[in-house]
Amino acid sequence: MEGPSEVAAVREALAAGRLTVPDPETGFHHAMYAVCPHDGAHAPVRRVERGARGAITQVTARCPRCGAEVVAAPEELHLH
């Protein structure tokens, strides 16, 4: 899943308070990650902030290589 449909799926999941997006065909849940701006590694979500009704308003990912923390906008999140 890439492009506009991926961004829409990420936004929908965050609004629902989820960090995964299920594949309708297989049922597999795709986890979100950010790309580290320093080394390009896939940085898994480390922390979230929630707003009204449990919606996720901020996502912080942590790079496993360099340890940098990245606050990622929905457009910067990808699905495994």
Coordinates of N, CA, C and O in Angstrom, one line a residue:
M1 N 0.9 -1.2 0.0 CA 0.0 0.0 0.0 C 0.9 1.2 0.0 O 1.7 1.4 0.9
E2 N 0.7 2.1 -1.0 CA 1.5 3.3 -1.1 C 0.7 4.4 -1.6 O -0.4 4.2 -2.1
G3 N 1.3 5.6 -1.6 CA 0.7 6.8 -2.1 C -0.5 7.3 -1.3 O -0.6 7.1 -0.1
P4 N -1.5 8.0 -2.0 CA -2.6 8.6 -1.4 C -3.5 7.6 -0.6 O -4.0 8.0 0.5
S5 N -3.6 6.4 -1.0 CA -4.4 5.4 -0.3 C -3.7 5.1 1.0 O -4.4 4.8 2.0
E6 N -2.4 5.0 1.1 CA -1.7 4.7 2.3 C -1.9 5.9 3.3 O -2.1 5.6 4.5
V7 N -1.8 7.1 2.8 CA -1.9 8.3 3.7 C -3.3 8.3 4.3 O -3.5 8.5 5.4
A8 N -4.3 8.0 3.4 CA -5.7 8.0 3.9 C -5.9 6.9 4.9 O -6.6 7.1 5.9
A9 N -5.3 5.7 4.7 CA -5.5 4.6 5.6 C -4.8 5.0 7.0 O -5.4 4.7 8.0
V10 N -3.7 5.6 6.9 CA -3.0 6.0 8.1 C -3.8 7.1 8.9 O -4.0 6.9 10.1
R11 N -4.3 8.0 8.2 CA -5.1 9.1 8.9 C -6.4 8.5 9.5 O -6.7 8.8 10.6
E12 N -7.0 7.5 8.8 CA -8.2 6.9 9.4 C -7.9 6.1 10.6 O -8.6 6.1 11.6
A13 N -6.8 5.4 10.6 CA -6.4 4.6 11.7 C -6.0 5.5 12.9 O -6.5 5.2 14.1
L14 N -5.3 6.5 12.7 CA -4.9 7.5 13.8 C -6.2 8.1 14.4 O -6.3 8.2 15.6
A15 N -7.1 8.5 13.6 CA -8.4 9.0 14.1 C -9.2 8.0 14.9 O -9.8 8.4 15.9
A16 N -9.0 6.7 14.6 CA -9.7 5.7 15.4 C -8.9 5.2 16.6 O -9.3 4.4 17.3
G17 N -7.6 5.8 16.7 CA -6.8 5.5 17.9 C -6.0 4.2 17.7 O -5.5 3.6 18.6
R18 N -5.8 3.8 16.4 CA -5.0 2.6 16.1 C -3.7 2.9 15.5 O -3.5 3.9 14.8
L19 N -2.7 2.0 15.7 CA -1.4 2.1 15.1 C -1.2 1.1 14.0 O 0.0 0.9 13.5
T20 N -2.2 0.3 13.6 CA -2.1 -0.6 12.6 C -3.3 -0.4 11.6 O -4.3 0.1 12.0
V21 N -3.1 -0.9 10.4 CA -4.1 -0.9 9.4 C -4.3 -2.3 8.9 O -3.4 -2.9 8.3
P22 N -5.5 -2.9 9.0 CA -5.8 -4.2 8.6 C -5.9 -4.3 7.0 O -6.5 -3.4 6.4
D23 N -5.4 -5.4 6.5 CA -5.6 -5.7 5.1 C -6.9 -6.4 4.9 O -7.1 -7.4 5.6
P24 N -7.8 -5.8 4.1 CA -9.2 -6.4 4.1 C -9.2 -7.8 3.5 O -10.1 -8.6 3.7
E25 N -8.2 -8.2 2.6 CA -8.2 -9.5 2.0 C -7.6 -10.6 2.9 O -8.1 -11.7 3.0
T26 N -6.5 -10.2 3.7 CA -5.9 -11.2 4.5 C -6.1 -11.1 5.9 O -5.9 -12.1 6.7
G27 N -6.5 -9.9 6.4 CA -6.7 -9.7 7.8 C -5.4 -9.3 8.5 O -5.4 -9.0 9.7
F28 N -4.3 -9.4 7.8 CA -3.0 -9.0 8.4 C -3.0 -7.5 8.8 O -3.5 -6.7 8.0
H29 N -2.5 -7.2 10.0 CA -2.4 -5.8 10.4 C -1.1 -5.2 10.1 O -0.1 -5.7 10.6
H30 N -1.0 -4.2 9.3 CA 0.2 -3.5 8.9 C 0.5 -2.4 9.9 O -0.3 -1.5 10.2
A31 N 1.7 -2.5 10.6 CA 2.1 -1.6 11.6 C 2.7 -0.3 10.9 O 3.2 -0.4 9.8
M32 N 2.6 0.8 11.6 CA 3.1 2.1 11.1 C 4.6 2.2 11.5 O 5.0 1.8 12.5
Y33 N 5.3 2.9 10.6 CA 6.7 3.3 10.9 C 7.0 4.6 10.2 O 6.4 5.0 9.3
A34 N 8.1 5.3 10.7 CA 8.6 6.5 10.1 C 10.0 6.1 9.5 O 10.6 5.1 9.9
V35 N 10.5 7.0 8.6 CA 11.8 6.8 8.1 C 12.7 7.8 8.8 O 12.4 9.0 8.8
C36 N 13.8 7.3 9.3 CA 14.7 8.2 10.1 C 15.4 9.2 9.1 O 15.9 8.7 8.0
P37 N 15.3 10.5 9.4 CA 15.9 11.4 8.4 C 17.5 11.4 8.4 O 18.1 11.9 7.5
H38 N 18.1 10.7 9.4 CA 19.5 10.7 9.5 C 20.1 9.5 8.7 O 21.2 9.7 8.1
D39 N 19.5 8.4 8.8 CA 20.1 7.2 8.1 C 19.1 6.4 7.3 O 19.5 5.3 6.7
G40 N 17.9 6.8 7.2 CA 16.9 6.1 6.3 C 16.4 4.8 6.9 O 15.6 4.1 6.2
A41 N 16.7 4.5 8.1 CA 16.2 3.2 8.7 C 14.7 3.3 9.0 O 14.2 4.4 9.2
H42 N 14.0 2.2 9.1 CA 12.6 2.2 9.5 C 12.5 2.3 11.0 O 13.1 1.5 11.7
A43 N 11.9 3.4 11.4 CA 11.8 3.7 12.9 C 10.4 3.3 13.4 O 9.4 4.0 13.0
P44 N 10.3 2.3 14.2 CA 8.9 2.0 14.8 C 8.4 3.0 15.7 O 9.2 3.8 16.3
V45 N 7.1 3.0 15.9 CA 6.4 4.0 16.8 C 6.9 3.7 18.2 O 6.8 2.5 18.7
R46 N 7.2 4.7 18.9 CA 7.7 4.6 20.3 C 6.7 5.2 21.3 O 6.5 4.6 22.3
R47 N 6.1 6.3 20.9 CA 5.2 7.0 21.8 C 4.0 7.7 21.0 O 4.3 8.0 19.9
V48 N 2.9 7.8 21.6 CA 1.8 8.5 21.0 C 1.1 9.5 22.0 O 1.3 9.2 23.2
E49 N 0.5 10.5 21.5 CA -0.3 11.4 22.3 C -1.7 11.3 21.8 O -2.0 11.2 20.6
R50 N -2.7 11.2 22.7 CA -4.1 11.1 22.3 C -4.9 12.3 22.6 O -4.6 13.0 23.6
G51 N -5.8 12.5 21.8 CA -6.7 13.7 22.0 C -8.1 13.2 22.3 O -8.3 12.2 22.9
A52 N -9.1 14.0 21.9 CA -10.5 13.7 22.2 C -10.9 12.3 21.6 O -10.5 11.9 20.5
R53 N -11.6 11.6 22.4 CA -12.2 10.3 22.0 C -11.1 9.3 21.6 O -11.4 8.4 20.8
G54 N -9.9 9.4 22.1 CA -8.9 8.4 21.9 C -8.1 8.5 20.6 O -7.3 7.7 20.3
A55 N -8.4 9.5 19.8 CA -7.7 9.7 18.5 C -6.2 10.0 18.8 O -5.9 10.7 19.8
I56 N -5.4 9.5 18.0 CA -3.9 9.7 18.1 C -3.6 11.0 17.4 O -3.9 11.2 16.2
T57 N -3.1 12.0 18.2 CA -2.8 13.3 17.6 C -1.3 13.5 17.3 O -1.0 14.4 16.6
Q58 N -0.4 12.7 17.9 CA 1.0 12.9 17.7 C 1.7 11.5 17.8 O 1.4 10.7 18.7
V59 N 2.6 11.2 16.8 CA 3.3 9.9 16.8 C 4.8 10.2 16.9 O 5.3 11.1 16.1
T60 N 5.5 9.6 17.8 CA 6.9 9.7 17.9 C 7.5 8.3 17.7 O 7.1 7.4 18.3
A61 N 8.4 8.3 16.7 CA 9.1 7.0 16.3 C 10.6 7.1 16.8 O 11.1 8.2 16.9
R62 N 11.2 6.0 17.0 CA 12.6 6.0 17.5 C 13.4 5.1 16.5 O 13.0 3.9 16.3
C63 N 14.5 5.6 16.0 CA 15.3 4.9 15.1 C 16.1 3.8 15.8 O 16.8 4.1 16.8
P64 N 16.1 2.6 15.3 CA 16.8 1.5 16.0 C 18.4 1.6 15.7 O 19.1 1.0 16.5
R65 N 18.8 2.3 14.7 CA 20.2 2.4 14.4 C 20.9 3.6 15.2 O 21.9 3.3 15.9
C66 N 20.3 4.8 15.1 CA 21.0 5.9 15.7 C 20.4 6.4 16.9 O 20.9 7.2 17.6
G67 N 19.2 5.9 17.3 CA 18.5 6.3 18.5 C 17.7 7.6 18.4 O 17.2 8.1 19.4
A68 N 17.7 8.3 17.3 CA 17.0 9.6 17.1 C 15.5 9.3 17.2 O 15.0 8.3 16.8
E69 N 14.8 10.3 17.8 CA 13.4 10.3 17.9 C 12.8 11.2 16.8 O 13.3 12.3 16.7
V70 N 11.8 10.8 16.1 CA 11.2 11.5 15.0 C 9.7 11.7 15.3 O 9.0 10.7 15.5
V71 N 9.3 13.0 15.4 CA 7.9 13.2 15.5 C 7.4 13.3 14.0 O 7.8 14.1 13.2
A72 N 6.5 12.3 13.7 CA 6.1 12.1 12.3 C 4.6 12.6 12.1 O 3.7 12.2 12.9
A73 N 4.4 13.3 11.0 CA 3.1 13.7 10.6 C 2.5 12.5 9.9 O 3.2 11.6 9.4
P74 N 1.2 12.4 9.7 CA 0.5 11.3 9.1 C 1.1 11.0 7.7 O 1.3 9.9 7.2
E75 N 1.5 12.1 7.0 CA 2.0 11.9 5.6 C 3.4 11.3 5.6 O 3.9 10.8 4.6
E76 N 4.1 11.3 6.8 CA 5.4 10.8 6.9 C 5.4 9.3 7.4 O 6.5 8.7 7.6
L77 N 4.3 8.8 7.8 CA 4.2 7.4 8.3 C 3.9 6.5 7.1 O 3.2 6.8 6.2
H78 N 4.5 5.3 7.2 CA 4.3 4.3 6.2 C 3.8 3.0 6.9 O 3.8 2.9 8.1
L79 N 3.4 2.0 6.1 CA 2.9 0.8 6.6 C 3.8 -0.4 6.2 O 4.2 -0.5 5.1
H80 N 4.1 -1.3 7.2 CA 4.9 -2.5 6.9 C 4.0 -3.4 6.1 O 2.9 -3.6 6.3

